[in-house]
Each structure stands twice: as structure tokens, then as C-alpha cells.
PDB file of C-alpha atoms in Angstrom:
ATOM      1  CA  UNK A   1     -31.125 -10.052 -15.015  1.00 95.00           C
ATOM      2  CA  UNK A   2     -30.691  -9.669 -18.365  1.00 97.00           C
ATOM      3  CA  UNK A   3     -32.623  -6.602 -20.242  1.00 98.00           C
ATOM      4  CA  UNK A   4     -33.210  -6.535 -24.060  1.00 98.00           C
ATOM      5  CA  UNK A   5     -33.752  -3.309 -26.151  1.00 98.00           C
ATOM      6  CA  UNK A   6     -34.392  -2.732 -29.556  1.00 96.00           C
ATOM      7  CA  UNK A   7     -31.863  -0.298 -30.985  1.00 97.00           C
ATOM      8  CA  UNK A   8     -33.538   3.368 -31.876  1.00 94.00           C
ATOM      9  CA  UNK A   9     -33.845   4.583 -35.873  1.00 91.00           C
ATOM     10  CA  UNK A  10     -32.512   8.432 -34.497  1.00 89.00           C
ATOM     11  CA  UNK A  11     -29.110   8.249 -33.213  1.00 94.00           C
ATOM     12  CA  UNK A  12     -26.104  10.806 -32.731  1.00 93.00           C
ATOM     13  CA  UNK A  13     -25.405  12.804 -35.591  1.00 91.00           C
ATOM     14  CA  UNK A  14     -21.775  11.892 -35.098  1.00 88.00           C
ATOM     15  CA  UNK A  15     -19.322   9.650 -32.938  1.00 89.00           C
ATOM     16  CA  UNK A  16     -16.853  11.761 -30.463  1.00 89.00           C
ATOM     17  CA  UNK A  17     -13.731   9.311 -29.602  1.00 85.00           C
ATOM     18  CA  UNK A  18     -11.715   6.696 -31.276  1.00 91.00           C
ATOM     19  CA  UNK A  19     -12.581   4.691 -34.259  1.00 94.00           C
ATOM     20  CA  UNK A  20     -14.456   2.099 -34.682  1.00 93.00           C
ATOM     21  CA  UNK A  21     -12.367  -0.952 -34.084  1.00 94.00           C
ATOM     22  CA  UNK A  22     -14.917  -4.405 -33.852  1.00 93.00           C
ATOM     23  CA  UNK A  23     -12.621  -6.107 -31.842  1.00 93.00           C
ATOM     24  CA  UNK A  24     -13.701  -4.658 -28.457  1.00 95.00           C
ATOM     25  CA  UNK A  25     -16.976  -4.893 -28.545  1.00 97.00           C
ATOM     26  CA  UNK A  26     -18.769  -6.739 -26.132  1.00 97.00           C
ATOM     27  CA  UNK A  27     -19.891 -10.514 -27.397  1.00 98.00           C
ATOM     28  CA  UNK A  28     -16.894 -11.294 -29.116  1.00 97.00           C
ATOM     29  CA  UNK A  29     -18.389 -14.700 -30.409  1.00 97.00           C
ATOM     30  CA  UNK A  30     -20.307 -12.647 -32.585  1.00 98.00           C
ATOM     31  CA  UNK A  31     -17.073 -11.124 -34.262  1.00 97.00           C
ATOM     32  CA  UNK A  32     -17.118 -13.069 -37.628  1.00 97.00           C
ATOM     33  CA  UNK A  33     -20.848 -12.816 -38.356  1.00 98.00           C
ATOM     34  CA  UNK A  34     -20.619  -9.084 -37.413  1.00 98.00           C
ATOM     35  CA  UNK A  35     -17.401  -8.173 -39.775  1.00 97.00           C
ATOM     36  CA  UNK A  36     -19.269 -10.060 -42.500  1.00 98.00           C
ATOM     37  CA  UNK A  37     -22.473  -7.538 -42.362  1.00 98.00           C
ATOM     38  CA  UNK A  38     -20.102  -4.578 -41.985  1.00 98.00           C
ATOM     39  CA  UNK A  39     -18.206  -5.593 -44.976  1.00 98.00           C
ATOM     40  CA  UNK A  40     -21.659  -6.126 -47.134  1.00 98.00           C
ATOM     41  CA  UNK A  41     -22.741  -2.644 -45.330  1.00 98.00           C
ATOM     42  CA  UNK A  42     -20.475  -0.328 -46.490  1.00 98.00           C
ATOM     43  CA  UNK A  43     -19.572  -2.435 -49.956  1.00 97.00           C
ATOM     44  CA  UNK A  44     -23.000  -1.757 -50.831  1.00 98.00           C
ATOM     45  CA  UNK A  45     -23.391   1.894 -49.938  1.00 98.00           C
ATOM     46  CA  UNK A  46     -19.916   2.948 -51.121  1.00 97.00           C
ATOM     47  CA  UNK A  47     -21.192   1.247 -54.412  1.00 96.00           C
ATOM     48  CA  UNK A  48     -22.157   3.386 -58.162  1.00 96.00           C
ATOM     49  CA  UNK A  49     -26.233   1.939 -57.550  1.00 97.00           C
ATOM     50  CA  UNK A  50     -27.677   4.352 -54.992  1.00 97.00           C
ATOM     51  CA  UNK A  51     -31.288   3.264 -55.877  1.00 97.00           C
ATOM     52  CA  UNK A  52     -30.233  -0.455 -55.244  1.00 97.00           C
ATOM     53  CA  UNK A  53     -28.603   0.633 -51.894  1.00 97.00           C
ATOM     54  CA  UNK A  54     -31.983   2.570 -50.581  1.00 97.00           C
ATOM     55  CA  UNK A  55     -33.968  -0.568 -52.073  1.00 97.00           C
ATOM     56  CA  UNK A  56     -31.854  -3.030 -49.924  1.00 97.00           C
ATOM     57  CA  UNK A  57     -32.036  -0.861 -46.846  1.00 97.00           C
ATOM     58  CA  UNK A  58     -35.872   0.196 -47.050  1.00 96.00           C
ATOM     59  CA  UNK A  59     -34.612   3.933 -47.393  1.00 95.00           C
ATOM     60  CA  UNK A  60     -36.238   6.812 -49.349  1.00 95.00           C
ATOM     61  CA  UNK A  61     -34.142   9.047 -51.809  1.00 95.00           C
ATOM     62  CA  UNK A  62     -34.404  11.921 -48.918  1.00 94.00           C
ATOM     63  CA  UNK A  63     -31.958   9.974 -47.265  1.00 94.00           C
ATOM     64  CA  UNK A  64     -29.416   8.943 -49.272  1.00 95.00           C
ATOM     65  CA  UNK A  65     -26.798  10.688 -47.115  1.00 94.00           C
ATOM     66  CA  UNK A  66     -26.870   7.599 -44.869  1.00 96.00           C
ATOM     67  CA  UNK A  67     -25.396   5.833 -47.497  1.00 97.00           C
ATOM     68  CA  UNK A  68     -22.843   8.394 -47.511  1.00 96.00           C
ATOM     69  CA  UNK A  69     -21.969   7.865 -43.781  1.00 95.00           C
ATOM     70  CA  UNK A  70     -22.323   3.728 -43.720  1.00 97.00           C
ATOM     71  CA  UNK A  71     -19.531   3.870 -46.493  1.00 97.00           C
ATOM     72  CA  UNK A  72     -17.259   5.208 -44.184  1.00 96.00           C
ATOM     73  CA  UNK A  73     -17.977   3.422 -40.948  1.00 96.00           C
ATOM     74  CA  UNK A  74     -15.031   1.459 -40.513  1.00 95.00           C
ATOM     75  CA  UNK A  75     -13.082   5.252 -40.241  1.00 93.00           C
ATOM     76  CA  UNK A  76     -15.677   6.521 -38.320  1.00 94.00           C
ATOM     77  CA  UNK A  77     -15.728   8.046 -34.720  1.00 95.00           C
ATOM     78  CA  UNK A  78     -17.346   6.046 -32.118  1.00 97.00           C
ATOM     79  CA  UNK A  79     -19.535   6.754 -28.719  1.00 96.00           C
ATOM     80  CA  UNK A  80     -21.053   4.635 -26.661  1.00 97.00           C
ATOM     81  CA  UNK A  81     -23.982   3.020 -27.377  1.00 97.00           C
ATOM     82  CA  UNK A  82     -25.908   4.186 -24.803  1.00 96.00           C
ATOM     83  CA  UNK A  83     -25.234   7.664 -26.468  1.00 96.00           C
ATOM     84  CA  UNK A  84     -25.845   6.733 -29.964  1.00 97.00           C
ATOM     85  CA  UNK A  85     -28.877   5.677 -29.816  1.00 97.00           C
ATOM     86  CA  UNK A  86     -31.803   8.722 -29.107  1.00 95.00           C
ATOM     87  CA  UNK A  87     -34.839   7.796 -29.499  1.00 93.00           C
ATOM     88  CA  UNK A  88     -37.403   7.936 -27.548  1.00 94.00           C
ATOM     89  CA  UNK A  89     -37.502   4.684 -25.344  1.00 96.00           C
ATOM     90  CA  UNK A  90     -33.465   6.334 -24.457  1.00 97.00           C
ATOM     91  CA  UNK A  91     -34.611   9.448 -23.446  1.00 96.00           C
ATOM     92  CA  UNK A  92     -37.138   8.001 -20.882  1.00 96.00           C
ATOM     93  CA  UNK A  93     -34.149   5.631 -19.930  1.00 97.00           C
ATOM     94  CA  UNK A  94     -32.132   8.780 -19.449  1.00 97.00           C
ATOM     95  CA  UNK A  95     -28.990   7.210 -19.055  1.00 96.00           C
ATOM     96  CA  UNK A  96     -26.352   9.855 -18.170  1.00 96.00           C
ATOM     97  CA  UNK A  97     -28.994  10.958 -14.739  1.00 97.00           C
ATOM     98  CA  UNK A  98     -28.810   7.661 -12.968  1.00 98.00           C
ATOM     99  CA  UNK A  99     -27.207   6.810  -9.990  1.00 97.00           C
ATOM    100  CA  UNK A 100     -24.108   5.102  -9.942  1.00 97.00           C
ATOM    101  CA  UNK A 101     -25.440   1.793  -8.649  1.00 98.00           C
ATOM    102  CA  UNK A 102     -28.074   1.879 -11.584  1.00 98.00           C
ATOM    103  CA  UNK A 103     -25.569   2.720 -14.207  1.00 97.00           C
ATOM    104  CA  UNK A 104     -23.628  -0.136 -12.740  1.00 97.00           C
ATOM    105  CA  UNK A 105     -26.008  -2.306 -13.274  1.00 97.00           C
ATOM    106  CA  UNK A 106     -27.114  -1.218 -16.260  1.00 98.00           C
ATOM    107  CA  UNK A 107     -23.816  -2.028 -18.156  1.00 96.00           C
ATOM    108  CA  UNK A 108     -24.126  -5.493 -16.829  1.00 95.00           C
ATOM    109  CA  UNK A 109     -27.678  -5.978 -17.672  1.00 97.00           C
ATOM    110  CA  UNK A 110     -28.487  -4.256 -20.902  1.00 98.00           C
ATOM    111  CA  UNK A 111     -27.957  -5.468 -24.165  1.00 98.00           C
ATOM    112  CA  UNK A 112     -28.987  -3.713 -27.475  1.00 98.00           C
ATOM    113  CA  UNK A 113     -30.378  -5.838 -30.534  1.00 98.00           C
ATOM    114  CA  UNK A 114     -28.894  -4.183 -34.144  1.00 97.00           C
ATOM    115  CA  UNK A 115     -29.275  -5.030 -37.807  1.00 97.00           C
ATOM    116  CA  UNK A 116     -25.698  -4.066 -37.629  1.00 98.00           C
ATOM    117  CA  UNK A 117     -23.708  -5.295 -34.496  1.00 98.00           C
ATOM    118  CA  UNK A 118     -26.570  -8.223 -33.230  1.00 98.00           C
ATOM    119  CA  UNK A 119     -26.534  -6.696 -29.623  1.00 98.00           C
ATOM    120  CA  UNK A 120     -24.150  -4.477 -28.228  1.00 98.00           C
ATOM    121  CA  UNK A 121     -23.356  -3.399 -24.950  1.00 98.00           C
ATOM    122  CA  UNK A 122     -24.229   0.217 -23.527  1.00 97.00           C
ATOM    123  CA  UNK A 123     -20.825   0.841 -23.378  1.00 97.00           C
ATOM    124  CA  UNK A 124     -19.697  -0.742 -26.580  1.00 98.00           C
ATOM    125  CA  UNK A 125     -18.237   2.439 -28.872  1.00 97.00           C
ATOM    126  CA  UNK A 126     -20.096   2.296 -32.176  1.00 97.00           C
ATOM    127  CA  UNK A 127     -20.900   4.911 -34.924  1.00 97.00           C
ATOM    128  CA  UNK A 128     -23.783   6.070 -35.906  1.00 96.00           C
ATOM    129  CA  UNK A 129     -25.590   3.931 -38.169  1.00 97.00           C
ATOM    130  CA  UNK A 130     -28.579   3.044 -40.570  1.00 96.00           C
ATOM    131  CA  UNK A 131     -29.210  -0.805 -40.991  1.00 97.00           C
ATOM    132  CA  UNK A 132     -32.623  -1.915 -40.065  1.00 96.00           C
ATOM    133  CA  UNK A 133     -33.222  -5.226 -39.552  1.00 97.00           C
ATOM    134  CA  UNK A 134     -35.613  -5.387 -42.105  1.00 96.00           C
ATOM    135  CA  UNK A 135     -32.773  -4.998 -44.669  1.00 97.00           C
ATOM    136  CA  UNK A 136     -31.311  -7.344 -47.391  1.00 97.00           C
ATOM    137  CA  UNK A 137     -27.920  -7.419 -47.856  1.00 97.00           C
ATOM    138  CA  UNK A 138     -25.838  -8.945 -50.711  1.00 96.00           C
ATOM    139  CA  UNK A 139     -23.836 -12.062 -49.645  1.00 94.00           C
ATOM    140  CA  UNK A 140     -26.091 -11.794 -46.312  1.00 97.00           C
ATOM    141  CA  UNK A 141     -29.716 -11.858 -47.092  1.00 97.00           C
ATOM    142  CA  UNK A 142     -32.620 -10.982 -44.854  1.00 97.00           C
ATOM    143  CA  UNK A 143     -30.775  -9.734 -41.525  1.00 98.00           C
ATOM    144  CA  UNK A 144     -33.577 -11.481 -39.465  1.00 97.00           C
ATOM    145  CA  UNK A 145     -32.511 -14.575 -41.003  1.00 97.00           C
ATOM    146  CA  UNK A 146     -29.103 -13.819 -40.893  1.00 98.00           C
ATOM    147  CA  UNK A 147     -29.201 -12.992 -37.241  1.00 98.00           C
ATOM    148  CA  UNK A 148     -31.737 -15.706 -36.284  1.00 97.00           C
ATOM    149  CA  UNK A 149     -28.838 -17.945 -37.130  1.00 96.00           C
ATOM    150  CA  UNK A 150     -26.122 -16.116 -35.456  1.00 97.00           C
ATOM    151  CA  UNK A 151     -27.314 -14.760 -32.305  1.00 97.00           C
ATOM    152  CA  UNK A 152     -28.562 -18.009 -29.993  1.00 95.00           C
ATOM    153  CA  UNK A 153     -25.297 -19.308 -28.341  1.00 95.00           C
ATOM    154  CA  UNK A 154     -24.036 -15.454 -27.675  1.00 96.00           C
ATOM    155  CA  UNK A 155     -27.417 -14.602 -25.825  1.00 97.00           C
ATOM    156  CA  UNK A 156     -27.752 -17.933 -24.000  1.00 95.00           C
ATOM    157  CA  UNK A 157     -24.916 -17.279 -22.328  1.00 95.00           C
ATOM    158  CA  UNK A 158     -25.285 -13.658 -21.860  1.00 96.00           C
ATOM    159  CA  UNK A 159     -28.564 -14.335 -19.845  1.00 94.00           C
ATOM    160  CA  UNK A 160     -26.638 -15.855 -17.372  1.00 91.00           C
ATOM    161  CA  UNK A 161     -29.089 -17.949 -14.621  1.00 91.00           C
ATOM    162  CA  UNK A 162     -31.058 -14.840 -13.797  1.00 94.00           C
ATOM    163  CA  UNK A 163     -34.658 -13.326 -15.278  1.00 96.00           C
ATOM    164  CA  UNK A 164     -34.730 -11.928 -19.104  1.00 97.00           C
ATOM    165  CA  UNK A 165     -36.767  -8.744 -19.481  1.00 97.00           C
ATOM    166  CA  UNK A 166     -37.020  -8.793 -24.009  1.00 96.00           C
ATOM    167  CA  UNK A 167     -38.359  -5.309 -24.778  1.00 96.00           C
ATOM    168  CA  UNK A 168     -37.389  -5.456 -28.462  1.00 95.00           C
ATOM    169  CA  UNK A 169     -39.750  -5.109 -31.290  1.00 87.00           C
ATOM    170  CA  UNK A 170     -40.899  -6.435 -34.304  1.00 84.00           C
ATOM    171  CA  UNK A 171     -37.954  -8.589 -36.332  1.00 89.00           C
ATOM    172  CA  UNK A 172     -35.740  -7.773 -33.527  1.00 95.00           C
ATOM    173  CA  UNK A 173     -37.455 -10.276 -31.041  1.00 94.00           C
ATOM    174  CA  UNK A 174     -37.577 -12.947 -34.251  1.00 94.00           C
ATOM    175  CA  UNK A 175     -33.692 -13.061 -34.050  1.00 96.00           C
ATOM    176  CA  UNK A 176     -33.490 -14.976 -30.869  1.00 96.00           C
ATOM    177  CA  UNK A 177     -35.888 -16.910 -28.936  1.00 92.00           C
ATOM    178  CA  UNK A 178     -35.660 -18.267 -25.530  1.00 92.00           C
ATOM    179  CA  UNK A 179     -36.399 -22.226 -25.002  1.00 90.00           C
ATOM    180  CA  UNK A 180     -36.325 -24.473 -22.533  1.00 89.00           C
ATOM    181  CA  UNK A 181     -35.964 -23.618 -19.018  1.00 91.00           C
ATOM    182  CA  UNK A 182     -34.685 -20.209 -20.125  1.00 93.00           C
ATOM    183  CA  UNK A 183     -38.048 -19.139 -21.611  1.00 92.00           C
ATOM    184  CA  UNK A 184     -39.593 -19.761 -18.260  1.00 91.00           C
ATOM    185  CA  UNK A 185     -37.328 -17.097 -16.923  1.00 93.00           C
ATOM    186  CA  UNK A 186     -38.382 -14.582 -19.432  1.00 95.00           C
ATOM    187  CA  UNK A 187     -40.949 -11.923 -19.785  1.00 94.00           C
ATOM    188  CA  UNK A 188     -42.265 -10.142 -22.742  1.00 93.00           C
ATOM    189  CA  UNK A 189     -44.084  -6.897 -22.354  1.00 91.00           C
ATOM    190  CA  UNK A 190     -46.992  -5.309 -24.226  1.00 87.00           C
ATOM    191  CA  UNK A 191     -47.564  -1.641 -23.048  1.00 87.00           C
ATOM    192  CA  UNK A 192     -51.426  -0.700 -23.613  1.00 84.00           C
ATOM    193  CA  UNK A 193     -52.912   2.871 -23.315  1.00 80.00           C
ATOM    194  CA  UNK A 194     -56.294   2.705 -21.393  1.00 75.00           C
ATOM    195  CA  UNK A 195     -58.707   5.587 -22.297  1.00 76.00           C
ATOM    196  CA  UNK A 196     -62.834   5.964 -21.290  1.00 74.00           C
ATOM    197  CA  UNK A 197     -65.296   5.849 -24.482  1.00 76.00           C
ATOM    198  CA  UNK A 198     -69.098   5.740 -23.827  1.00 80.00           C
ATOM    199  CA  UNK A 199     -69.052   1.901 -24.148  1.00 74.00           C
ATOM    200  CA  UNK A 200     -67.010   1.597 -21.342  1.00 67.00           C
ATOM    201  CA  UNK A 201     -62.449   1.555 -20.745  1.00 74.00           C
ATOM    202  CA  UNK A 202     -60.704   0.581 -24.337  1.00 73.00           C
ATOM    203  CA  UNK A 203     -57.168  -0.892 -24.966  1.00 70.00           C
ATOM    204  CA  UNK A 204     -54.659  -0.042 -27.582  1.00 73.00           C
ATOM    205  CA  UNK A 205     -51.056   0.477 -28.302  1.00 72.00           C
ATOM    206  CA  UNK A 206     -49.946   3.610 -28.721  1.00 70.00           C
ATOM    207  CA  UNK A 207     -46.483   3.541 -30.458  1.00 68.00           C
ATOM    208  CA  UNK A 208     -44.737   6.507 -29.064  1.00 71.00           C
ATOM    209  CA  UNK A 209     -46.069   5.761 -25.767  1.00 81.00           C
ATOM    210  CA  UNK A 210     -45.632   2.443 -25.798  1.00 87.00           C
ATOM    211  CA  UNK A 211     -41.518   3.253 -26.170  1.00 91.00           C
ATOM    212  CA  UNK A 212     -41.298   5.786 -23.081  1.00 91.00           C
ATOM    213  CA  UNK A 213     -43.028   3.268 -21.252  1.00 92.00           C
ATOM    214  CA  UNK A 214     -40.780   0.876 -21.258  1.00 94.00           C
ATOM    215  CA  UNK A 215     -37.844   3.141 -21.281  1.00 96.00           C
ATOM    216  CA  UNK A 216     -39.150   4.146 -17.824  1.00 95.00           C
ATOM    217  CA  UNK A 217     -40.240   0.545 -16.494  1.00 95.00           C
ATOM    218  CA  UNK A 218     -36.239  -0.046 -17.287  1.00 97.00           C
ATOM    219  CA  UNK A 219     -35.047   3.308 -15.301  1.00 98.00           C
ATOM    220  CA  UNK A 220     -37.299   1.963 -12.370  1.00 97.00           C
ATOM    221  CA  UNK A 221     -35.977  -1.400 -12.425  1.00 97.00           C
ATOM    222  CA  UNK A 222     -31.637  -0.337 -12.568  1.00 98.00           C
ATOM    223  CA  UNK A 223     -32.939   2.555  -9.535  1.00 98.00           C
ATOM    224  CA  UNK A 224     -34.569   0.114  -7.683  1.00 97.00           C
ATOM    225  CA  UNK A 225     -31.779  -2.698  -7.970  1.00 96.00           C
ATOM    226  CA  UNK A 226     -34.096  -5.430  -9.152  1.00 95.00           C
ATOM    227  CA  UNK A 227     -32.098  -8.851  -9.604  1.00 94.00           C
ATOM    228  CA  UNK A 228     -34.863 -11.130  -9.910  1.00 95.00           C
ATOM    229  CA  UNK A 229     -34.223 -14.711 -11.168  1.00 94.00           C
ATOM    230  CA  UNK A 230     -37.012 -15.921 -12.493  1.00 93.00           C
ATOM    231  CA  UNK A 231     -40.208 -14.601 -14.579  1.00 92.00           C
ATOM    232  CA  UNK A 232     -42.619 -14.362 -11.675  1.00 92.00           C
ATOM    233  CA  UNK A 233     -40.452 -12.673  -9.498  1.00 95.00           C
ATOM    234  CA  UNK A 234     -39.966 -10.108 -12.327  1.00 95.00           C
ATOM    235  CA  UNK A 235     -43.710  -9.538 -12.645  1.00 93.00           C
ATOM    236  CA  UNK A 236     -43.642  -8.948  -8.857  1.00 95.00           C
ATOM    237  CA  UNK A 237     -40.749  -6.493  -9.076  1.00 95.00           C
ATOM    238  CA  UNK A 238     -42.851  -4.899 -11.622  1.00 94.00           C
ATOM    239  CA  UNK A 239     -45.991  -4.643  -9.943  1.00 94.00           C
ATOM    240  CA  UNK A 240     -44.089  -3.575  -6.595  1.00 95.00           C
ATOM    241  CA  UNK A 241     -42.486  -0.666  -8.880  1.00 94.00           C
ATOM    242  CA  UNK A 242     -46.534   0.355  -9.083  1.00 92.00           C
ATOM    243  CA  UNK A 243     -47.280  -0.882 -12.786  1.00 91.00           C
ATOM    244  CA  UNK A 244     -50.871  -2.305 -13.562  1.00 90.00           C
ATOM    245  CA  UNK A 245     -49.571  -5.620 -14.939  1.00 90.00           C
ATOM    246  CA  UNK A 246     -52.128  -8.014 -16.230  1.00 88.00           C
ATOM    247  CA  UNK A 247     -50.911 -11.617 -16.888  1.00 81.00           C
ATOM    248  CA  UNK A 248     -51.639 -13.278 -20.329  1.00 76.00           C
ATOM    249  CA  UNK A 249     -51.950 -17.204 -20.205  1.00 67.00           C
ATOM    250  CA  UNK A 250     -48.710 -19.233 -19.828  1.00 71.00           C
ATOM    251  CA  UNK A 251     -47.382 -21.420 -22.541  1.00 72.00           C
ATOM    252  CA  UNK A 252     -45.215 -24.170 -21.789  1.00 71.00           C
ATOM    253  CA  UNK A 253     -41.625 -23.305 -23.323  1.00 70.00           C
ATOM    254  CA  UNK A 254     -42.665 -20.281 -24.547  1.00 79.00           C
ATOM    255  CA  UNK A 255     -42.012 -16.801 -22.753  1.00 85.00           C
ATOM    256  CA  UNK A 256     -44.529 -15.072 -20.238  1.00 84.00           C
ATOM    257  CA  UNK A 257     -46.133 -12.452 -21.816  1.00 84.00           C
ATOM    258  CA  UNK A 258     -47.427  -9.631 -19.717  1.00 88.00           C
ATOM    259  CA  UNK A 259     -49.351  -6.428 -20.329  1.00 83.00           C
ATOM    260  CA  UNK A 260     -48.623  -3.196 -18.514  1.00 84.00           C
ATOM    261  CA  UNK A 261     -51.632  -1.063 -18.690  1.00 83.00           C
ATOM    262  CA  UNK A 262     -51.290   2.607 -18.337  1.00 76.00           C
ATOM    263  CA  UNK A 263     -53.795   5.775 -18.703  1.00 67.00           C
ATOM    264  CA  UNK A 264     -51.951   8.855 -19.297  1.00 59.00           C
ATOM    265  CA  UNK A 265     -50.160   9.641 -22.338  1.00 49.00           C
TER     266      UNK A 265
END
């Protein structure tokens, strides 16, 4: 099974081992296309425009120091990624408390979608960052774009013959797109908060909630040793796990789409 994340905005205040060195991360296919946005990256916020380097990136002035710390990324100290990132679908996922067997297969399962790297492994030793996908970059462009190019062969093979669980968000799921035989092996989920009114039960997303959701739908899953291989028996894994999962119609080629429907925030 393959599992895909979106990457979190907070992160580690600071790497703790070695530096960076692109080489060893996981997906080396995506090598070139990876040193190309680095290079653009820290040219850009090592640069005399600060204002142009906030604009590109979607930042406000109040954070202007993350232009201080991409500009020195490539000397930077790395941690895994699964320790970078700290938001709040990775605190649900609570990485470091799993069993061995789940932390097993969570290295072989998970991969990370960046504006940065494209998708990293768990274990892939990165900095901390700020490069939303959302941002332009001179000589690159729009990094959905960019990435929407880039990514397909890498994550083709990655998902291997097995189920894909895509849990990213936004842009992040625009970069790569399942077809064929492999979207009928994946699953896309849509977490919605039930709560009573008057009028009767009512639906909605809740953001925050909708990220610790699915941070711990992917605990449950590595715990329980799920391997299924194709989309339905995914849904069943999910619903045996004790999630309300309601089916959305089919599409031919296209992903199954499920919602999980939960009432407690």
C-alpha cells in the first residue's frame, strides 16, 4: 500500500544531523527536477528583493526570517522527515510511539508530497523548510505545474501493485493523478464533522479536525498491518478499523472517493 501525505506548514525549528546532501534521498529519479527548485529556492531568498521573495512564496513581512533560513539550506542540518514536519495530521500520526512492525511499514508505505523535494520518504533527512506549493519560482514557475510535470513516472512506480491511500490536499493532489488501472486501486478521503441542529444531523469539514483525522485513520492502518491491494479492500480495512465510511459514486478511471464521517471534535 502506498500512503500519500501532504507535507505540514509548522516543522522543526532546526535539523539535528548531517547536512543536507540531495543525493540520498529517496526517489532518486526526481534528483534533477529537485536540484533545479533548490537552486531557484535559495537564489531567490539569498537575493537584495525581500518583498519579491515573500511575493513569490505567498509570505507576509512577519516572516521574512524564512527567507533567511531557505538561503542557507544547502548548509543546513537535516532530520528526518517524519520529524520535520509537526503539524497537526503528524502529531495524531505520532510517529516515534508506534510499534516496530508499524514503523516498518510505515517507511515503506509513506510518502510525503513538498513544494520543495516532490515527495520524500519518512526517513529522508531534510531541513526545515518554507516552499508552498502554491509558490512561483523564477526559472520554475507555478510549483503545481512544475511538479505536475515531474512527479508521474516516480509515483507510478512507487505505488507498486498494491492500494493508494492520497490524503494530500489542495495543489498537492493536482501534482499527480492516478489513471488507468491504478486509479481503480486508489482512494481519496473527505473527513466530515457530523453535528445535531434542529433541522436534523449536518455535514461539514472542519479543517483542524479534518487533519487529526486522517493522521489517526493512518496510525490505525500501519498498527493494524493493513496491505490491501485494491480500493475496495481498503474501504473494508477502513470500515473494519470502525470508521463510518460512506461511498461517493464511482467514476470510471478516476479515483474512489470516500467520506469518513465522524461526530466528536
Amino acid at each position: 500500500m502506498l500512503i500519500l501525505l501532504p507535507p505540514s506548514e509548522g516543522k522543526a525549528d532546526a535539523g539535528t544531523g548531517r547536512r543536507l546532501d540531495p543525493a540520498r534521498l529517496s526517489l532518486p529519479e526526481l534528483a534533477p527536477a529537485r536540484a533545479r527548485v533548490l537552486a531557484e529556492l535559495v537564489g531567490l531568498c539569498a537575493g537584495p528583493d525581500e518583498a519579491a521573495a515573500l511575493d513569490a512564496l505567498g509570505l507576509t513581512p512577519g516572516l521574512a526570517g524564512e527567507l533567511r533560513r531557505n538561503a542557507r539550506l544547502e548548509r543546513a542540518a537535516t532530520a528526518p522527515a517524519g520529524r520535520i514536519y509537526t503539524g497537526v495530521l503528524y502529531e495524531a500520526l505520532d510517529l516515534a510511539t508506534l510499534p516496530p512492525t508499524a514503523q516498518r511499514a510505515a517507511r515503506r508505505s509513506v510518502l510525503i508530497s513538498s513544494g520543495l523535494w516532490g515527495a520524500v520518504r519518512l526517513t529522508d533527512r531534510i531541513p526545515p523548510y518554507r516552499c508552498p506549493i502554491g509558490a512561483r519560482l523564477p526559472g520554475v514557475g507555478a510549483l503545481s505545474a512544475y511538479w505536475r510535470r515531474e512527479l508521474a513516472p516516480a509515483l507510478d512506480a512507487a505505488a507498486g501493485g498494491g492500494a493508494v491511500l492520497d490524503l494530500r490536499s489542495g495543489a498537492y493532489a493536482a501534482t499527480w493523478t492516478p489513471r488507468g488501472e491504478l486509479a481503480a486501486r486508489t482512494v481519496t478521503v473527505r473527513v466530515l464533522h457530523e453535528r445535531d441542529t434542529p433541522d436534523g444531523p449536518v455535514r461539514s469539514v472542519v479543517s483542524h479536525f479534518n487533519k487529526a483525522t486522517k493522521g489517526r485513520l493512518v496510525r490505525d492502518l500501519l498498527v493494524a498491518g493493513a496491505r490491501p491491494r485494491r480500493a475496495g479492500e481498503l474501504v473494508t480495512a477502513l470500515r473494519d478499523l470502525k470508521y463510518t465510511v460512506l461511498e461517493q459514486s464511482v467514476t470510471a478511471g478516476r479515483p474512489r472517493t470516500v467520506d469518513l464521517v465522524v461526530t466528536q471534535l
